[in-house]
Short mmCIF file of C-alpha atoms and ligand atoms in Angstrom, two decimals:
data_model
loop_
_atom_site.label_atom_id
_atom_site.label_comp_id
_atom_site.label_asym_id
_atom_site.label_seq_id
_atom_site.Cartn_x
_atom_site.Cartn_y
_atom_site.Cartn_z
CA MET A 1269 -7.47 19.57 1.93
CA ASN A 1270 -10.91 18.03 1.77
CA LYS A 1271 -12.11 15.58 4.41
CA ALA A 1272 -10.98 12.48 2.55
CA GLU A 1273 -7.55 13.94 1.98
CA LYS A 1274 -7.39 14.67 5.68
CA SER A 1275 -8.22 11.11 6.64
CA LEU A 1276 -5.70 9.86 4.14
CA TYR A 1277 -3.16 12.16 5.68
CA GLU A 1278 -4.05 10.79 9.07
CA ILE A 1279 -3.67 7.16 8.02
CA ARG A 1280 -0.26 8.00 6.66
CA GLU A 1281 0.58 10.00 9.74
CA MET A 1282 0.06 6.80 11.75
CA ASP A 1283 2.41 4.99 9.37
CA ASP A 1284 4.99 7.71 9.89
CA LEU A 1285 4.63 7.59 13.66
CA ALA A 1286 5.02 3.84 13.57
CA ALA A 1287 8.15 4.14 11.44
CA GLY A 1288 9.84 6.24 14.14
CA ASP A 1289 12.47 5.07 16.57
CA SER A 1290 12.39 4.89 20.37
CA PRO A 1291 12.73 2.27 23.10
CA VAL A 1292 9.01 1.61 22.72
CA HIS A 1293 9.26 1.26 18.93
CA ARG A 1294 12.14 -1.17 19.36
CA LEU A 1295 10.18 -3.47 21.67
CA TRP A 1296 9.25 -6.84 20.26
CA PRO A 1297 5.79 -6.42 18.65
CA LEU A 1298 4.38 -9.46 20.43
CA SER A 1299 5.46 -8.17 23.85
CA LYS A 1300 3.67 -4.93 23.14
CA PHE A 1301 0.67 -6.77 21.77
CA PHE A 1302 0.20 -9.00 24.80
CA VAL A 1303 1.00 -6.28 27.32
CA THR A 1304 -1.64 -4.13 25.65
CA ILE A 1305 -4.19 -6.92 25.85
CA ALA A 1306 -3.32 -7.64 29.48
CA TYR A 1307 -3.62 -3.95 30.26
CA ILE A 1308 -7.03 -3.64 28.64
CA ILE A 1309 -8.35 -6.75 30.37
CA THR A 1310 -7.21 -5.66 33.82
CA VAL A 1311 -8.50 -2.14 33.36
CA MET A 1312 -11.87 -3.43 32.20
CA SER A 1313 -12.13 -5.84 35.11
CA PHE A 1314 -12.29 -3.14 37.80
CA HIS A 1315 -15.49 -2.74 39.76
CA LYS A 1316 -17.56 0.24 38.75
CA TYR A 1317 -16.96 2.05 42.03
CA ASP A 1318 -13.25 1.21 42.23
CA LEU A 1319 -11.97 4.54 40.99
CA ASN A 1320 -9.14 4.44 43.50
CA GLY A 1321 -7.70 1.18 42.21
CA LEU A 1322 -8.18 2.11 38.59
CA PHE A 1323 -6.51 5.46 38.77
CA VAL A 1324 -2.91 4.23 39.10
CA TYR A 1325 -3.28 2.60 35.70
CA VAL A 1326 -2.91 6.00 34.10
CA LEU A 1327 0.80 5.51 34.68
CA TYR A 1328 1.22 2.93 31.90
CA PRO A 1329 0.01 5.04 28.97
CA VAL A 1330 1.65 8.16 30.37
CA VAL A 1331 5.04 6.48 30.64
CA MET A 1332 4.67 4.84 27.23
CA PHE A 1333 3.78 8.14 25.58
CA GLN A 1334 6.81 9.73 27.22
CA LEU A 1335 9.21 6.99 26.18
CA SER A 1336 7.93 6.67 22.63
CA GLY A 1337 7.94 10.36 21.84
CA VAL A 1338 4.42 10.08 20.43
CA PRO A 1339 2.72 13.35 21.38
CA VAL A 1340 -0.30 12.90 23.68
CA ARG A 1341 -1.79 15.77 21.68
CA THR A 1342 -1.84 13.55 18.60
CA PHE A 1343 -3.79 10.96 20.53
CA PHE A 1344 -6.51 13.40 21.52
CA ARG A 1345 -6.62 14.91 18.04
CA LYS A 1346 -7.01 11.51 16.36
CA MET A 1347 -9.48 10.22 18.92
CA ARG A 1348 -11.67 13.32 18.82
CA ILE A 1349 -14.41 11.35 17.10
CA VAL A 1350 -14.29 8.27 19.30
CA LEU A 1351 -13.72 9.97 22.64
CA PRO A 1352 -17.16 11.59 22.89
CA LEU A 1353 -18.71 8.18 22.33
CA VAL A 1354 -16.65 6.67 25.10
CA ILE A 1355 -17.65 9.49 27.39
CA ALA A 1356 -21.30 9.25 26.38
CA VAL A 1357 -21.45 5.63 27.54
CA GLY A 1358 -21.40 6.57 31.23
CA VAL A 1359 -23.19 9.84 31.10
CA PHE A 1360 -26.55 8.59 32.41
CA ASN A 1361 -25.16 6.76 35.41
CA PRO A 1362 -25.52 9.78 37.73
CA VAL A 1363 -29.22 9.93 36.86
CA PHE A 1364 -29.96 6.35 37.79
CA ASP A 1365 -27.63 5.80 40.70
CA ARG A 1366 -28.09 8.60 43.23
CA ASP A 1367 -27.05 6.93 46.48
CA ILE A 1368 -24.30 8.87 48.15
CA LEU A 1369 -21.15 6.80 48.04
CA LEU A 1370 -18.56 9.03 49.59
CA TYR A 1371 -17.97 12.55 50.83
CA VAL A 1372 -15.39 14.99 49.50
CA GLY A 1373 -15.24 17.44 52.37
CA LYS A 1374 -18.93 18.13 53.00
CA VAL A 1375 -20.14 17.35 49.47
CA GLY A 1376 -21.68 13.94 48.91
CA VAL A 1377 -20.72 12.14 45.71
CA SER A 1378 -23.26 9.69 44.34
CA GLY A 1379 -22.42 6.21 43.11
CA GLY A 1380 -23.54 7.25 39.65
CA VAL A 1381 -20.91 9.95 39.40
CA VAL A 1382 -18.17 7.60 40.57
CA SER A 1383 -19.20 4.86 38.15
CA MET A 1384 -19.46 7.37 35.31
CA VAL A 1385 -15.91 8.55 35.90
CA THR A 1386 -14.71 4.97 36.25
CA LEU A 1387 -16.33 4.00 32.98
CA ILE A 1388 -14.91 6.97 31.13
CA LEU A 1389 -11.44 6.30 32.49
CA LYS A 1390 -11.64 2.64 31.47
CA GLY A 1391 -12.51 3.67 27.92
CA VAL A 1392 -9.86 6.34 27.67
CA PHE A 1393 -7.16 4.12 29.16
CA ALA A 1394 -7.95 1.27 26.78
CA LEU A 1395 -7.90 3.64 23.83
CA MET A 1396 -4.58 5.14 24.89
CA ALA A 1397 -2.98 1.73 25.25
CA SER A 1398 -4.21 0.57 21.84
CA PHE A 1399 -3.12 3.82 20.28
CA ILE A 1400 0.39 3.46 21.64
CA LEU A 1401 0.58 -0.03 20.22
CA VAL A 1402 -0.51 1.04 16.75
CA ALA A 1403 1.54 4.23 16.76
CA THR A 1404 4.77 2.45 17.57
CA THR A 1405 4.38 -0.80 15.59
CA PRO A 1406 4.30 -0.84 11.78
CA ILE A 1407 1.33 -2.85 10.52
CA ASP A 1408 3.67 -5.25 8.71
CA ASP A 1409 5.62 -5.96 11.89
CA LEU A 1410 2.41 -6.63 13.72
CA CYS A 1411 1.28 -9.00 10.98
CA ALA A 1412 4.64 -10.76 10.98
CA ALA A 1413 4.32 -11.13 14.74
CA LEU A 1414 0.84 -12.55 14.43
CA ARG A 1415 2.12 -15.08 11.94
CA MET A 1416 4.83 -16.07 14.39
CA ILE A 1417 2.22 -17.08 16.95
CA ARG A 1418 0.49 -19.15 14.28
CA VAL A 1419 -2.45 -16.93 13.55
CA PRO A 1420 -3.62 -18.35 10.19
CA ALA A 1421 -2.10 -16.70 7.11
CA VAL A 1422 -5.54 -16.00 5.65
CA ILE A 1423 -6.56 -13.90 8.63
CA VAL A 1424 -3.32 -11.97 8.76
CA SER A 1425 -3.34 -11.29 5.01
CA LEU A 1426 -6.93 -10.13 5.30
CA LEU A 1427 -5.95 -7.71 8.05
CA LEU A 1428 -3.08 -6.33 6.01
CA LEU A 1429 -5.08 -6.02 2.79
CA THR A 1430 -7.97 -4.35 4.58
CA TYR A 1431 -5.57 -1.82 6.02
CA ARG A 1432 -4.17 -1.12 2.57
CA TYR A 1433 -7.60 -1.09 0.91
CA ILE A 1434 -8.76 1.63 3.29
CA GLY A 1435 -5.89 3.71 1.91
CA VAL A 1436 -6.92 3.05 -1.70
CA LEU A 1437 -10.56 3.82 -1.02
CA THR A 1438 -9.77 7.05 0.81
CA GLU A 1439 -7.48 8.15 -1.97
CA GLU A 1440 -10.24 7.71 -4.54
CA VAL A 1441 -12.67 9.61 -2.34
CA ALA A 1442 -10.15 12.42 -2.10
CA ILE A 1443 -9.68 12.65 -5.87
CA MET A 1444 -13.41 12.50 -6.59
CA THR A 1445 -14.37 15.01 -3.93
CA ASN A 1446 -11.86 17.41 -5.35
CA ALA A 1447 -13.19 16.93 -8.86
CA TYR A 1448 -16.73 17.48 -7.58
CA HIS A 1449 -15.95 20.66 -5.69
CA LEU A 1450 -14.01 22.17 -8.55
CA ARG A 1451 -17.22 22.03 -10.54
CA ALA A 1452 -19.57 22.91 -7.69
CA PRO A 1453 -17.74 25.74 -5.95
CA GLY A 1454 -19.11 27.08 -2.72
CA GLN A 1455 -21.25 24.02 -2.12
CA LYS A 1456 -20.94 22.30 1.22
CA GLY A 1457 -20.64 18.54 1.06
CA ILE A 1458 -21.97 16.61 -1.88
CA HIS A 1459 -25.53 17.25 -2.96
CA ILE A 1460 -27.83 14.37 -2.17
CA SER A 1461 -28.84 14.00 -5.82
CA ALA A 1462 -25.24 13.13 -6.68
CA TRP A 1463 -24.73 10.53 -3.96
CA GLY A 1464 -25.84 7.56 -6.04
CA SER A 1465 -23.53 8.20 -8.94
CA PHE A 1466 -20.76 9.29 -6.59
CA LEU A 1467 -20.88 6.03 -4.66
CA GLY A 1468 -21.20 3.97 -7.84
CA GLN A 1469 -18.20 5.68 -9.35
CA LEU A 1470 -16.26 5.29 -6.15
CA LEU A 1471 -16.94 1.57 -6.04
CA LEU A 1472 -15.98 1.07 -9.69
CA ARG A 1473 -12.84 3.14 -9.43
CA SER A 1474 -11.60 1.56 -6.25
CA MET A 1475 -12.42 -1.87 -7.66
CA ASP A 1476 -10.40 -1.07 -10.76
CA ARG A 1477 -7.51 -0.02 -8.61
CA ALA A 1478 -7.82 -2.98 -6.31
CA ASN A 1479 -7.83 -5.21 -9.37
CA GLU A 1480 -4.65 -3.67 -10.71
CA LEU A 1481 -2.99 -3.89 -7.33
CA TYR A 1482 -3.96 -7.52 -7.14
CA ALA A 1483 -2.61 -8.10 -10.65
CA SER A 1484 0.63 -6.46 -9.57
CA MET A 1485 0.85 -8.90 -6.67
CA GLN A 1486 0.12 -11.91 -8.85
CA LEU A 1487 2.64 -10.84 -11.47
CA ARG A 1488 5.27 -10.75 -8.78
CA GLY A 1489 4.71 -14.29 -7.63
CA PHE A 1490 2.07 -13.80 -4.93
CA GLN A 1491 0.50 -17.15 -4.02
CA GLY A 1492 -1.71 -16.08 -1.13
CA ASN A 1493 1.08 -15.88 1.40
CA PHE A 1494 2.85 -12.72 2.48
CA TYR A 1495 6.50 -13.10 3.26
CA TYR A 1496 6.77 -10.73 6.07
CA ARG A 1497 9.99 -9.08 6.91
CA GLU A 1498 11.92 -11.49 9.05
CA GLY A 1499 9.94 -11.31 12.29
CA LYS A 1500 12.08 -9.57 14.88
CA LYS A 1501 13.57 -11.92 17.45
CA ALA A 1502 12.73 -11.29 21.08
CA ARG A 1503 15.57 -9.93 23.21
CA PHE A 1504 15.85 -10.56 26.92
CA ALA A 1505 14.53 -7.06 27.54
CA ASP A 1506 11.39 -7.81 25.52
CA ILE A 1507 10.55 -10.87 27.58
CA LEU A 1508 11.35 -9.00 30.77
CA PHE A 1509 9.03 -6.18 29.70
CA LEU A 1510 6.27 -8.67 28.93
CA VAL A 1511 6.52 -10.61 32.20
CA LEU A 1512 7.12 -7.59 34.39
CA MET A 1513 4.27 -5.50 33.01
CA ILE A 1514 1.75 -8.31 33.28
CA ALA A 1515 2.93 -8.97 36.85
CA VAL A 1516 2.56 -5.31 37.72
CA PHE A 1517 -0.92 -5.09 36.20
CA VAL A 1518 -2.10 -8.14 38.11
CA PHE A 1519 -0.46 -6.99 41.33
CA LEU A 1520 -2.07 -3.57 41.18
CA ARG A 1521 -5.38 -5.15 40.36
CA PHE A 1522 -5.51 -7.13 43.62
CA PHE A 1523 -3.44 -4.94 45.92
CA PRO A 1524 -4.86 -1.46 46.00
CA LEU A 1525 -1.65 0.51 46.13
CA ALA A 1526 -3.36 3.87 46.20
CA ALA A 1527 -5.34 2.94 49.31
CA TRP A 1528 -2.24 1.72 51.11
CA ILE A 1529 -0.30 4.85 50.37
CA GLY A 1530 -3.29 6.83 51.52
CA LYS A 1531 -3.37 4.95 54.81
CA LEU A 1532 0.37 5.35 55.32
CA VAL A 1533 0.12 9.07 54.82
CA VAL A 1534 -2.85 9.38 57.13
CA ARG A 1535 -1.04 7.48 59.89
CA MET B 726 11.19 -15.43 -27.39
CA ILE B 727 7.63 -14.08 -27.64
CA ARG B 728 5.24 -15.48 -30.20
CA PHE B 729 1.70 -14.41 -30.99
CA GLU B 730 -0.14 -16.69 -33.43
CA ASN B 731 -3.64 -15.68 -34.55
CA VAL B 732 -4.41 -14.12 -31.20
CA SER B 733 -7.79 -12.54 -30.52
CA VAL B 734 -9.06 -11.05 -27.29
CA GLN B 735 -12.48 -9.79 -26.39
CA TYR B 736 -14.09 -8.34 -23.32
CA ASP B 737 -17.61 -9.53 -22.66
CA LYS B 738 -19.62 -10.41 -25.74
CA SER B 739 -18.70 -7.30 -27.67
CA GLU B 740 -16.50 -7.01 -30.73
CA PRO B 741 -12.99 -8.37 -30.18
CA VAL B 742 -10.49 -5.75 -29.03
CA LEU B 743 -7.54 -7.62 -30.55
CA LYS B 744 -8.15 -9.31 -33.88
CA ASP B 745 -6.07 -12.16 -35.20
CA LEU B 746 -2.61 -10.84 -34.30
CA SER B 747 0.55 -12.69 -35.28
CA PHE B 748 4.14 -11.64 -34.66
CA HIS B 749 7.45 -12.84 -33.19
CA ILE B 750 9.86 -10.97 -31.00
CA GLN B 751 13.43 -12.29 -30.96
CA LYS B 752 15.66 -12.45 -27.93
CA GLY B 753 17.28 -9.07 -27.26
CA GLU B 754 14.92 -7.12 -29.52
CA LYS B 755 13.49 -3.85 -28.31
CA VAL B 756 10.07 -3.30 -29.76
CA GLY B 757 7.76 -0.31 -29.58
CA LEU B 758 4.05 -1.04 -29.66
CA ILE B 759 2.36 2.13 -30.84
CA GLY B 760 -1.16 3.18 -31.63
CA ALA B 761 -3.79 5.74 -30.73
CA ASN B 762 -5.76 5.59 -27.47
CA GLY B 763 -7.96 2.53 -27.38
CA ALA B 764 -5.99 0.70 -30.08
CA GLY B 765 -5.53 -2.26 -27.76
CA LYS B 766 -1.93 -1.83 -26.53
CA THR B 767 -2.67 -2.41 -22.86
CA THR B 768 -5.00 -5.27 -23.71
CA LEU B 769 -2.19 -6.96 -25.65
CA MET B 770 0.14 -6.68 -22.66
CA ASN B 771 -2.51 -8.07 -20.31
CA ALA B 772 -3.12 -11.03 -22.59
CA LEU B 773 0.61 -11.74 -22.74
CA LEU B 774 0.76 -11.67 -18.95
CA GLY B 775 -2.14 -14.08 -18.68
CA LEU B 776 -4.36 -11.52 -17.01
CA LEU B 777 -6.97 -11.81 -19.78
CA PRO B 778 -8.20 -14.91 -21.61
CA HIS B 779 -7.34 -15.10 -25.33
CA GLU B 780 -7.92 -17.20 -28.39
CA GLY B 781 -5.00 -18.43 -30.48
CA THR B 782 -1.50 -19.08 -29.19
CA ILE B 783 0.80 -16.91 -27.13
CA GLU B 784 4.21 -18.26 -26.15
CA VAL B 785 7.03 -16.93 -24.02
CA GLU B 786 10.35 -18.73 -24.47
CA GLY B 787 8.48 -21.70 -25.88
CA ILE B 788 6.05 -21.91 -22.94
CA GLU B 789 2.43 -21.40 -23.82
CA VAL B 790 0.50 -18.78 -21.87
CA GLU B 791 -2.04 -21.00 -20.13
CA LYS B 792 -3.39 -21.20 -16.65
CA GLN B 793 -1.07 -23.94 -15.40
CA ASN B 794 2.01 -22.22 -16.85
CA LEU B 795 1.34 -18.78 -15.45
CA PRO B 796 3.84 -18.91 -12.57
CA GLU B 797 6.61 -19.90 -15.03
CA ILE B 798 5.53 -17.25 -17.54
CA ARG B 799 5.25 -14.47 -15.01
CA LYS B 800 8.67 -15.18 -13.58
CA ARG B 801 10.08 -14.38 -17.01
CA LEU B 802 8.13 -11.18 -17.59
CA GLY B 803 8.59 -7.91 -15.74
CA PHE B 804 5.67 -5.55 -16.26
CA VAL B 805 5.91 -1.85 -15.45
CA PHE B 806 2.36 -0.55 -15.05
CA GLN B 807 1.22 2.65 -16.67
CA ASN B 808 0.18 3.93 -13.26
CA SER B 809 2.89 3.34 -10.68
CA ASP B 810 0.42 4.00 -7.86
CA ASN B 811 -1.39 0.83 -8.86
CA GLN B 812 1.81 -1.16 -9.02
CA MET B 813 3.44 -0.35 -5.70
CA PHE B 814 1.54 -1.49 -2.64
CA MET B 815 4.09 -1.92 0.12
CA PRO B 816 4.88 0.97 2.46
CA THR B 817 8.48 1.56 1.39
CA VAL B 818 10.47 1.19 -1.80
CA TYR B 819 12.63 -1.43 -0.12
CA GLU B 820 9.68 -3.58 0.91
CA ASP B 821 8.06 -3.25 -2.48
CA MET B 822 11.28 -4.37 -4.10
CA SER B 823 11.59 -7.37 -1.79
CA PHE B 824 8.06 -8.58 -2.53
CA ALA B 825 8.81 -10.54 -5.71
CA PRO B 826 12.18 -12.07 -4.77
CA LEU B 827 10.80 -13.23 -1.41
CA ASN B 828 7.85 -14.84 -3.18
CA TYR B 829 10.33 -16.59 -5.46
CA GLY B 830 12.09 -18.09 -2.50
CA HIS B 831 15.29 -16.06 -2.28
CA SER B 832 16.80 -15.71 1.17
CA LYS B 833 16.73 -12.42 3.04
CA GLU B 834 20.46 -11.85 2.46
CA GLN B 835 20.18 -12.58 -1.25
CA VAL B 836 17.22 -10.25 -1.56
CA ASP B 837 19.07 -7.43 0.19
CA ARG B 838 22.02 -7.84 -2.16
CA MET B 839 19.75 -7.93 -5.24
CA ILE B 840 17.99 -4.78 -4.12
CA ASP B 841 21.19 -2.89 -3.46
CA ASP B 842 22.56 -3.89 -6.87
CA VAL B 843 19.53 -2.56 -8.71
CA LEU B 844 19.31 0.63 -6.69
CA GLU B 845 22.96 1.32 -7.34
CA GLN B 846 22.60 0.61 -11.03
CA LEU B 847 19.68 3.07 -11.26
CA GLU B 848 21.37 5.55 -8.90
CA LEU B 849 18.36 5.42 -6.61
CA SER B 850 20.00 4.31 -3.38
CA GLU B 851 18.64 7.28 -1.46
CA LEU B 852 15.09 6.13 -2.18
CA LYS B 853 15.54 2.78 -0.46
CA TYR B 854 13.77 3.44 2.81
CA ARG B 855 11.51 6.22 1.58
CA HIS B 856 7.75 5.79 1.80
CA ASN B 857 6.04 5.15 -1.50
CA HIS B 858 3.50 7.87 -0.88
CA ARG B 859 6.16 10.42 -0.06
CA ILE B 860 8.14 10.33 -3.29
CA SER B 861 7.53 12.37 -6.43
CA GLY B 862 5.93 11.05 -9.60
CA GLY B 863 9.25 10.72 -11.39
CA GLU B 864 10.90 8.97 -8.47
CA LYS B 865 7.91 6.65 -8.21
CA ARG B 866 8.22 5.62 -11.84
CA MET B 867 11.92 4.89 -11.34
CA ALA B 868 11.14 2.94 -8.17
CA ALA B 869 8.49 0.94 -10.06
CA ILE B 870 11.11 0.08 -12.67
CA ALA B 871 13.43 -0.97 -9.85
CA THR B 872 10.82 -3.33 -8.36
CA ILE B 873 10.67 -5.04 -11.76
CA LEU B 874 14.42 -5.17 -12.47
CA VAL B 875 15.06 -6.82 -9.11
CA MET B 876 13.07 -9.82 -10.39
CA ARG B 877 15.67 -10.25 -13.15
CA PRO B 878 13.00 -10.87 -15.78
CA HIS B 879 13.99 -12.10 -19.23
CA VAL B 880 11.57 -9.71 -20.88
CA ILE B 881 10.68 -6.21 -19.74
CA LEU B 882 7.22 -4.92 -20.59
CA MET B 883 6.38 -1.27 -20.10
CA ASP B 884 3.00 0.39 -20.55
CA GLU B 885 3.41 4.07 -21.44
CA PRO B 886 6.51 4.51 -19.31
CA THR B 887 6.96 8.21 -20.07
CA ALA B 888 3.32 9.27 -19.77
CA SER B 889 2.81 12.10 -17.25
CA LEU B 890 6.52 12.63 -16.61
CA ASP B 891 8.25 15.99 -16.85
CA PRO B 892 11.08 16.32 -19.42
CA TYR B 893 13.83 15.69 -16.87
CA ASN B 894 12.29 12.47 -15.53
CA ARG B 895 11.27 11.39 -19.01
CA ARG B 896 14.91 11.67 -20.05
CA LYS B 897 16.00 9.63 -17.02
CA VAL B 898 13.56 6.84 -17.80
CA ILE B 899 14.67 6.81 -21.45
CA ASP B 900 18.33 6.54 -20.40
CA VAL B 901 17.49 3.58 -18.18
CA MET B 902 15.53 1.92 -20.98
CA ARG B 903 18.48 2.35 -23.34
CA SER B 904 20.74 0.66 -20.82
CA PHE B 905 18.59 -2.51 -20.64
CA ASP B 906 20.32 -5.49 -22.21
CA ARG B 907 17.14 -7.50 -22.37
CA THR B 908 14.19 -8.11 -24.62
CA MET B 909 11.78 -5.25 -24.23
CA LEU B 910 8.26 -4.43 -25.37
CA VAL B 911 7.09 -0.86 -24.78
CA THR B 912 3.72 0.71 -25.51
CA SER B 913 3.53 4.41 -26.05
CA HIS B 914 2.36 7.29 -28.14
CA ASP B 915 5.51 9.17 -27.17
CA LEU B 916 7.09 8.42 -30.54
CA ASP B 917 10.27 10.35 -29.79
CA MET B 918 10.89 8.00 -26.87
CA ILE B 919 10.32 5.04 -29.18
CA VAL B 920 12.88 6.41 -31.64
CA ASP B 921 15.38 6.65 -28.76
CA THR B 922 14.79 3.17 -27.37
CA CYS B 923 13.44 0.74 -29.97
CA GLN B 924 14.78 -0.62 -33.25
CA ARG B 925 11.45 -2.10 -34.25
CA VAL B 926 7.90 -0.80 -34.16
CA ILE B 927 4.54 -2.55 -34.31
CA LEU B 928 1.70 -0.22 -35.19
CA LEU B 929 -1.68 -1.22 -33.83
CA SER B 930 -4.99 0.24 -34.97
CA ARG B 931 -8.38 -0.88 -33.73
CA GLY B 932 -6.96 -4.20 -32.62
CA ARG B 933 -5.11 -5.03 -35.83
CA ILE B 934 -1.44 -4.78 -36.76
CA VAL B 935 -1.22 -2.27 -39.60
CA ALA B 936 2.57 -2.04 -39.78
CA ASP B 937 5.54 -3.91 -38.37
CA GLY B 938 9.11 -2.98 -39.22
CA LYS B 939 12.14 -0.81 -38.58
CA THR B 940 11.55 2.23 -36.42
CA ASP B 941 13.33 4.50 -38.91
CA VAL B 942 11.02 3.45 -41.69
CA ILE B 943 7.67 3.39 -39.97
CA LEU B 944 8.09 6.53 -37.91
CA HIS B 945 9.17 8.48 -41.00
CA ASP B 946 5.95 7.52 -42.77
CA LYS B 947 3.83 10.60 -42.27
CA ALA B 948 0.84 9.32 -44.23
CA LEU B 949 0.73 6.03 -42.35
CA LEU B 950 0.97 7.68 -38.95
CA GLU B 951 -1.66 10.30 -39.70
CA ALA B 952 -4.03 7.68 -41.07
CA ASN B 953 -3.75 6.08 -37.63
CA ARG B 954 -4.24 9.21 -35.55
CA MET B 955 -0.56 9.84 -34.75
CA GLU B 956 2.07 12.39 -35.71
CA LEU B 957 5.67 12.19 -36.83
CA PRO B 958 8.19 12.18 -33.99
CA PHE B 959 9.05 15.79 -33.20
CA ARG B 960 12.64 15.46 -34.38
CA TRP B 961 11.51 14.30 -37.82
CA SER B 962 8.58 16.63 -38.19
CA GLY B 963 10.65 19.43 -39.68
CA ASN B 964 9.28 22.11 -37.39
CA ARG B 965 12.41 22.67 -35.35
CA GLU B 966 12.43 25.96 -33.55
N1 ADP C 1390 -12.02 -3.88 -18.86
C1 ADP C 1390 -12.52 -3.59 -20.08
N2 ADP C 1390 -13.78 -3.96 -20.41
C2 ADP C 1390 -14.28 -3.70 -21.63
N3 ADP C 1390 -13.62 -3.05 -22.60
C3 ADP C 1390 -12.36 -2.63 -22.34
C4 ADP C 1390 -11.75 -2.88 -21.06
N4 ADP C 1390 -10.50 -2.38 -21.09
C5 ADP C 1390 -10.34 -1.84 -22.31
N5 ADP C 1390 -11.45 -1.98 -23.07
C6 ADP C 1390 -11.62 -1.54 -24.48
O1 ADP C 1390 -10.63 -2.15 -25.26
C7 ADP C 1390 -10.10 -1.26 -26.21
C8 ADP C 1390 -8.58 -1.21 -26.10
O2 ADP C 1390 -8.21 -0.65 -24.84
P1 ADP C 1390 -6.72 -0.57 -24.37
O3 ADP C 1390 -6.06 -1.87 -24.60
O4 ADP C 1390 -6.71 -0.05 -22.99
O5 ADP C 1390 -6.12 0.51 -25.38
P2 ADP C 1390 -4.76 1.32 -25.32
O6 ADP C 1390 -3.94 0.80 -24.20
O7 ADP C 1390 -4.14 1.10 -26.66
O8 ADP C 1390 -5.12 2.76 -25.14
C9 ADP C 1390 -10.77 0.08 -25.96
O9 ADP C 1390 -11.75 0.27 -26.93
C10 ADP C 1390 -11.38 -0.06 -24.60
O10 ADP C 1390 -12.58 0.65 -24.53
MG1 MG C 1391 -3.19 1.69 -22.49
#
């Protein structure tokens, strides 16, 4: 497989994950959507030294991964490109912020180190939560859900078409890269002299395909409005999940559970 | 049913690709549109579907192919693309099949029943929830045909339906085409398929109709076919092994 084929495979792998079945998959898409947003907002709102408070939030993604059957391994494999960036964001904090904040045994830990870890955890947690959402909710369901809360049709269609167009584009890249390498064996990547024509071709070919796909939609009565699969109706459990999770996130945000447990144990 | 009257089509400012075509297709007729690569077969289909502007008159069931009539026209025509990958864009066969009927305002229950009927008729029920990118080329072609049949079009248009299929799948597609009880227009240079499925043939060469008549007659005419860069159907070529 060349690189493009691999990314294509990965896009489809997400589709396959999302098509699976588990209690998490069965949740109402909007509950998941809002819980994810609430989670990300609360996680982001922690103070940069509040590692203690933040740490319990690992529970949400961990439990969701467990319940959904989505392998955590898959998350790290797919995020291997983004994760270093997230980690890089906080990497200079220890250099700038050297005041000792706390002692672990006899070793002093500077504020910079604590804030670096906090920042990294915030990023990783947010990524994990978003990943769980996408990996357990088919894109069409998500779009249908967005329509249900009156997000304009144009925006939702755009989202859906973009998602599909990425597939088309990647497929063309895969075909062309293969064709190139068959005639330039042993060469790594695509020689810079060929980039111009490669990109031009790619644009033309994917435009041709996009045109045909659009024709296919028009010929089948498309008038600018997707009729999404009947949006799933919320069950009691879905509402409960929504309300309960948001309550828990807010509660943990203002009542530092970890510190209390710590105190209890120490007493 | 379908009427072309002095129809010409051109891309850009270049020479017209279709030149002054006139023909009628009656209700229930199955017509093969043949011709070498670049003869203009696909262009003709696209003009009929209103995807390309044309000069002259094209009519479908008495309705003229014009901008304001396109929704009415397209409801009547089911077009099977040459490349099924460019036709199917929903994740699963089921969703692709529901696309048209939902757009045409059928209820969810109706759509489900229509889909099941077609899948049963084509013996494809096991494909229903499969992902479009996970099925083989032959299955994909059959699924593409299913997405069209579910629209219940009055006319079925197919662009090279047997191209790039192995013999087994080619045979399956031909059997399905033979079972259609509707008006049908098929482009191809698979002349054996045309012999199996069409009673009438229109031969196109460089954008002009050079022959129009009974399949038996035209496809037995070696000189005519060779003059237009085609060969006799295998079964009539005399070189049986
Ligand atoms: N989008 C286009 N722009 C310009 N010329 C085109 C386009 N599509 C097809 N043609 C030209 O029109 C002629 C007929 O093409 P087409 O209808 O695809 O032939 P066929 O389907 O019989 O192989 C060819 O000479 C082709 O080069
Ligand atoms: Mg063609």
